[in-house]
CSV table of C-alpha atoms in Angstrom, one decimal:
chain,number,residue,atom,x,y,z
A,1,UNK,CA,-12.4,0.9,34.8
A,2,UNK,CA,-10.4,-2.4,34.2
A,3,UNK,CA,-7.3,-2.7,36.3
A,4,UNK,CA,-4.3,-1.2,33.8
A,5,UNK,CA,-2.6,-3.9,32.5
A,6,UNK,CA,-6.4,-6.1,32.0
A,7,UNK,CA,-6.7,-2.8,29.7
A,8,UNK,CA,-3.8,-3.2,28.0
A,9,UNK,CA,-3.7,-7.1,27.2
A,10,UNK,CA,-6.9,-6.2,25.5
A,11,UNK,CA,-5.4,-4.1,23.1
A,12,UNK,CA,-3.8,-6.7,20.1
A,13,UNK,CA,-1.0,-4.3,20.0
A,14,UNK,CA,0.6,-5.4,23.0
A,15,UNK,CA,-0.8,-9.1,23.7
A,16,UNK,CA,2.5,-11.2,24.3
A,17,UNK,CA,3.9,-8.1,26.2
A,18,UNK,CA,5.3,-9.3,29.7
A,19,UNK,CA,3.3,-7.6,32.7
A,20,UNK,CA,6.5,-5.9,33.5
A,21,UNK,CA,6.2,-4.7,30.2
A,22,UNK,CA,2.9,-3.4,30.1
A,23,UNK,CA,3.4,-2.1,33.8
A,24,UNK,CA,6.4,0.0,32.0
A,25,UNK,CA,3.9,1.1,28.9
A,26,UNK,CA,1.1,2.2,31.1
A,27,UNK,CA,3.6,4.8,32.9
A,28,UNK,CA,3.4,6.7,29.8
A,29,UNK,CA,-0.3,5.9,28.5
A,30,UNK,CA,-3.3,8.7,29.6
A,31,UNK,CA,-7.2,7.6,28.6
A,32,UNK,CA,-8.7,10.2,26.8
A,33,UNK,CA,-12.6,10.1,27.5
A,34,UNK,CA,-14.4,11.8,23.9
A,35,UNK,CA,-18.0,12.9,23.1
A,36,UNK,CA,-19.8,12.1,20.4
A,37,UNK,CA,-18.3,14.5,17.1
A,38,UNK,CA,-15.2,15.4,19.1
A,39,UNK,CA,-12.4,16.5,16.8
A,40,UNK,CA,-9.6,14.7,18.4
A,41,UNK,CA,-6.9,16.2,16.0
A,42,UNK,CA,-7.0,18.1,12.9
A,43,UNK,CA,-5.2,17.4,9.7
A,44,UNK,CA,-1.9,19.5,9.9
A,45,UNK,CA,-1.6,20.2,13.6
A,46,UNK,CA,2.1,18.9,15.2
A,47,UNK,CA,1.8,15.4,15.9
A,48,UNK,CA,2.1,14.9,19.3
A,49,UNK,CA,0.2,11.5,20.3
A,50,UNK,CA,-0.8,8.4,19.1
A,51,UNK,CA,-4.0,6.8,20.1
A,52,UNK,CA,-5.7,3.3,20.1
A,53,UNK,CA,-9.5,2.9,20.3
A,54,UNK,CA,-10.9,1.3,23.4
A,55,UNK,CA,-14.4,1.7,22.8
A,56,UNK,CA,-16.6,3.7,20.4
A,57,UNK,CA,-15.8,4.4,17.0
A,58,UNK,CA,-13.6,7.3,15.1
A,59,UNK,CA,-13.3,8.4,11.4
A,60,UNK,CA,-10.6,9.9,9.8
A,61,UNK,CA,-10.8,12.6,6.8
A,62,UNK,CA,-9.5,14.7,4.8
A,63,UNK,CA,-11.0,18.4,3.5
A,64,UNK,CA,-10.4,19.8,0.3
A,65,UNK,CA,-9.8,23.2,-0.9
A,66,UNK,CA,-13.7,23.5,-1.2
A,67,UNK,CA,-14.2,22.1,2.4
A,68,UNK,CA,-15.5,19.0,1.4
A,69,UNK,CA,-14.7,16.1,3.2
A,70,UNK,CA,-13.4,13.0,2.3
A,71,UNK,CA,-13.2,10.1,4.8
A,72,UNK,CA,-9.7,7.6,4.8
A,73,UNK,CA,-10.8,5.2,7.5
A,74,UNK,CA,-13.5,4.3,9.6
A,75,UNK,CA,-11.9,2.9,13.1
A,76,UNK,CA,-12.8,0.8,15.9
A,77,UNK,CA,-11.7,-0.8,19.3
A,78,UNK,CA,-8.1,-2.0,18.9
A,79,UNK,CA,-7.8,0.2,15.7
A,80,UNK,CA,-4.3,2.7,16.2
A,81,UNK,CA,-4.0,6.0,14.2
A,82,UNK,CA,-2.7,7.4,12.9
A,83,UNK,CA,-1.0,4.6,11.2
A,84,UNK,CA,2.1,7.1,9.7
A,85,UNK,CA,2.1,7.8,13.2
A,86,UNK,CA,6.1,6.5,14.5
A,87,UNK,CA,9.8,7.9,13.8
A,88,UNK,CA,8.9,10.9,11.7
A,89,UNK,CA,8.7,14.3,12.4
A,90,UNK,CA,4.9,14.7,10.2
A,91,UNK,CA,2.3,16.8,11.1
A,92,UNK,CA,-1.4,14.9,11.5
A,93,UNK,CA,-2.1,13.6,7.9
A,94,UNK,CA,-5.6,13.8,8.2
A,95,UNK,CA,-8.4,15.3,10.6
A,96,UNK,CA,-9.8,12.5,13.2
A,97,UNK,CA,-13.3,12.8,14.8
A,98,UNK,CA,-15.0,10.2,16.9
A,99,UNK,CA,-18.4,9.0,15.4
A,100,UNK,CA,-19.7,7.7,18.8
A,101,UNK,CA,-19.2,8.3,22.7
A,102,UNK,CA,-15.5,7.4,22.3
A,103,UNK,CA,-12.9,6.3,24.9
A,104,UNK,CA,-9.1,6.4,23.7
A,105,UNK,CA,-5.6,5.2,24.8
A,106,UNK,CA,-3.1,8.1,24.6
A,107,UNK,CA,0.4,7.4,23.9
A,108,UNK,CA,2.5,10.2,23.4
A,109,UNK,CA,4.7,9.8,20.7
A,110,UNK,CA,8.6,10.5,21.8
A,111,UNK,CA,8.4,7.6,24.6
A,112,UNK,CA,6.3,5.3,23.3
A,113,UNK,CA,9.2,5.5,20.7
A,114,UNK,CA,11.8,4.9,23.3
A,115,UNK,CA,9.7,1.9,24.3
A,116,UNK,CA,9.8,0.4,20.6
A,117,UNK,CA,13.0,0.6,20.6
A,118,UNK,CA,13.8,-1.1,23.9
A,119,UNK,CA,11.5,-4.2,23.0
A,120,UNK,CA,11.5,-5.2,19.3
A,121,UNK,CA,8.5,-7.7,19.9
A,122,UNK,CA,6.4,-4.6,20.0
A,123,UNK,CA,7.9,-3.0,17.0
A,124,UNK,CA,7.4,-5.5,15.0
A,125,UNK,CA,3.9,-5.5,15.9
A,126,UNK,CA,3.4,-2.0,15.1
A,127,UNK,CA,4.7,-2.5,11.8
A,128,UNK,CA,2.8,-5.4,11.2
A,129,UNK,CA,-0.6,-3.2,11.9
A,130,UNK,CA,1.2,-0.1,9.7
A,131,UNK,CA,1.6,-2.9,6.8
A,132,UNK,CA,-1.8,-4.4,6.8
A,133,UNK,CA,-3.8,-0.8,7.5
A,134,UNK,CA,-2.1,0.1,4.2
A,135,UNK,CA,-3.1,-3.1,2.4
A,136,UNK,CA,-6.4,-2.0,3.3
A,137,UNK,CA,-6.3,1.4,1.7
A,138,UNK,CA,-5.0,-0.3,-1.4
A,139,UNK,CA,-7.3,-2.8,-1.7
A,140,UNK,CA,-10.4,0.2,-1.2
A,141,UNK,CA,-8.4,2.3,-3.3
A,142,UNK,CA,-8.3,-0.3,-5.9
A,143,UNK,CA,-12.1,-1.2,-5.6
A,144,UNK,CA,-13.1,2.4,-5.7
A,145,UNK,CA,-11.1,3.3,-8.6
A,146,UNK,CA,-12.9,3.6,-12.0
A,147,UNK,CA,-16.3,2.1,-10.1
A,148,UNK,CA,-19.6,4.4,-10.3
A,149,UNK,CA,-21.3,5.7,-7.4
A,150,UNK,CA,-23.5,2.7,-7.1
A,151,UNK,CA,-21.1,0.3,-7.0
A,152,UNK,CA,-19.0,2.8,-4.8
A,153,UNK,CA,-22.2,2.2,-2.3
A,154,UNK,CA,-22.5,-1.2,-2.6
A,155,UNK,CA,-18.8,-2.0,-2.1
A,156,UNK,CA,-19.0,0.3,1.0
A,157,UNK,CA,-22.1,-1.0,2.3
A,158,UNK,CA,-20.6,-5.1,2.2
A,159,UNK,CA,-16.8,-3.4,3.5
A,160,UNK,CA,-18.9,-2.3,6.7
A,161,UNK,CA,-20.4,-6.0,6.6
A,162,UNK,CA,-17.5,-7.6,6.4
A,163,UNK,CA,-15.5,-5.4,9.2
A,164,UNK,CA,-19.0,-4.6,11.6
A,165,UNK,CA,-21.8,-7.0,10.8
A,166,UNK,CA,-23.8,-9.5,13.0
A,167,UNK,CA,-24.4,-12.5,11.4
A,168,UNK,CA,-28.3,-13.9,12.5
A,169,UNK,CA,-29.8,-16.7,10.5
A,170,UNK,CA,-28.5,-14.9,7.3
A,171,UNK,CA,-29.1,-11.5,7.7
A,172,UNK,CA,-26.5,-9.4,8.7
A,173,UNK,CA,-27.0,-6.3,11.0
A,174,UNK,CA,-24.5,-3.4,11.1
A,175,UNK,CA,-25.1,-1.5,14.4
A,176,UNK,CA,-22.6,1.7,13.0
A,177,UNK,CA,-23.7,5.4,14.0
A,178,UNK,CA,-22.8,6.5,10.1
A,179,UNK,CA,-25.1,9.1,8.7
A,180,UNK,CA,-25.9,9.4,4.9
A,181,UNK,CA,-23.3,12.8,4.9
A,182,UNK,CA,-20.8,10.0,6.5
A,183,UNK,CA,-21.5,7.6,3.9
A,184,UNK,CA,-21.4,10.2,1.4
A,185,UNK,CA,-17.8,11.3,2.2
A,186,UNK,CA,-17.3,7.6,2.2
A,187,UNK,CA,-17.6,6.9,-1.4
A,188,UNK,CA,-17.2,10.9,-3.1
A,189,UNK,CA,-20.8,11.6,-3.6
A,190,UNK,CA,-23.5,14.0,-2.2
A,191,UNK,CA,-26.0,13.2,0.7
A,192,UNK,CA,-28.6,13.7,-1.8
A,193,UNK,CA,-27.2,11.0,-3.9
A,194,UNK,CA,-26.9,8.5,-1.5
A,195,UNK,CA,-30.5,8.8,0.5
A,196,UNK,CA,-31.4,8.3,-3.3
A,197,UNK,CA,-29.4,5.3,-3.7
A,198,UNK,CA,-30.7,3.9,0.0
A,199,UNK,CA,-33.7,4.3,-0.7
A,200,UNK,CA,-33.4,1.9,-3.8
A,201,UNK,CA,-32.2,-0.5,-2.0
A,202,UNK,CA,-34.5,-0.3,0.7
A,203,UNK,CA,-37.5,-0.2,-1.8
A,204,UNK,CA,-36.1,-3.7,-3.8
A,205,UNK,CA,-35.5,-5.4,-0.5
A,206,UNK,CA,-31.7,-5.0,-0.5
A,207,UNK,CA,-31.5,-2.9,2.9
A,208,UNK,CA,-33.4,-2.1,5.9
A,209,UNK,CA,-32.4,1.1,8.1
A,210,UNK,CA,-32.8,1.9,11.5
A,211,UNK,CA,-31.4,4.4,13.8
A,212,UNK,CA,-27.8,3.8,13.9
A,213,UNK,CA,-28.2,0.3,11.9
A,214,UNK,CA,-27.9,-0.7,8.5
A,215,UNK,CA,-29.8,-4.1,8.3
A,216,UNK,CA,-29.0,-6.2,4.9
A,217,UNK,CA,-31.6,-9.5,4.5
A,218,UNK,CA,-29.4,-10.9,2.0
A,219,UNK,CA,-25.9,-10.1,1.5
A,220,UNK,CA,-25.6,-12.3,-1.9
A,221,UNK,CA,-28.6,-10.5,-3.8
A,222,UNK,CA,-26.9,-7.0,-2.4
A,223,UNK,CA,-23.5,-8.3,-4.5
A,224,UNK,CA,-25.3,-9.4,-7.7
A,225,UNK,CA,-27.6,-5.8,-7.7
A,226,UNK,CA,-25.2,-3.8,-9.4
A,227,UNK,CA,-24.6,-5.8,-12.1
A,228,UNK,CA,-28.3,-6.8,-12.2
């Protein structure tokens, strides 16, 4: 493992922090070490800990009274969650399950408060990071919104571009451990509707598909297909 505070200045949250002031923070930090599909909390349960992504990948979602799922956020390393996650007495708003072999920074959630509060550099941060992660869910809420499933998937698929793709010589590679049930819960549709909807894209060219990798040739043709 990196030496503590290497592990820390990492982390966007607390870049600026003095190394007194990270010394300080990682008194209270634990690393939680996840397996792949590890429920980390579920929706409801007393909130208790915040945590911030070192490596690996997490999702967030929510059930309905039917059990189906329905994912809010796909997260990666630097990403915090929950983001309603300071000064309130909330439960968990939503069930969070790591995707991948996951490693996470604990920070439990009465004296990482008492921290804030001592050093308003790093509450402002926060709050910058609360702010834009709800931008975010506007702006998917808003592109989701009155869309069909295809364009639902096609919207999803360039979102995980934009926030996880490889650019090389044009094509774009998505190295993501998402299955088509993830995807699915991703946009409100079925499994069956969205191997369906892959496999059109594969078929014209659009997308390529390997294990744990969505591949897209051309990201331009896979904007214009929809409306094709």
């Amino acid at each position: 493992m990196n030496h503590p505070i290497e592990l820390l200045q990492a982390i966007p949250l607390f870049q600026g922090l003095t190394e007194a002031e990270l010394e300080k923070l990682w008194e209270i930090v634990g690393i939680r070490h996840c397996h792949k599909k590890e429920i980390i909390f579920r929706e409801g349960a007393a909130k208790t800990a915040i945590y911030i992504i070192q490596s690996g990948m997490v999702k967030t979602y929510k059930t309905d009274d039917q059990g189906h799922e329905q994912i809010v956020c796909l997260l990666r390393q630097g990403d915090m969650f929950p983001h309603t996650g300071f000064f309130n007495q909330l439960p968990y708003p939503a069930t969070a399950e790591t995707i991948d072999q996951t490693v996470l920074i604990s920070i439990p959630v009465e004296p990482f408060e008492q921290v804030m509060l001592s050093n308003p550099t790093m509450a402002v941060k926060v709050m910058r990071v609360m702010g834009n992660k709800i931008l975010d869910l506007q702006k998917q809420l808003h592109e989701y919104v009155g869309h069909d499933v295809q364009q639902r998937a096609v919207t999803f698929l360039l979102d995980l571009a934009d926030k996880y793709g490889e650019n090389r010589d044009g094509t774009i590679l998505i190295n993501i451990p998402l299955t088509h049930q993830d995807f699915a819960s991703a946009i409100g549709t079925t499994r069956e509707t969205v191997s369906r909807l892959l496999s059109q894209l594969r078929k014209q060219g659009l997308l390529r598909m390997g294990r744990n990798q969505f591949v897209i040739p051309d990201l331009d043709a896979l904007r214009h297909w929809v409306g094709s």
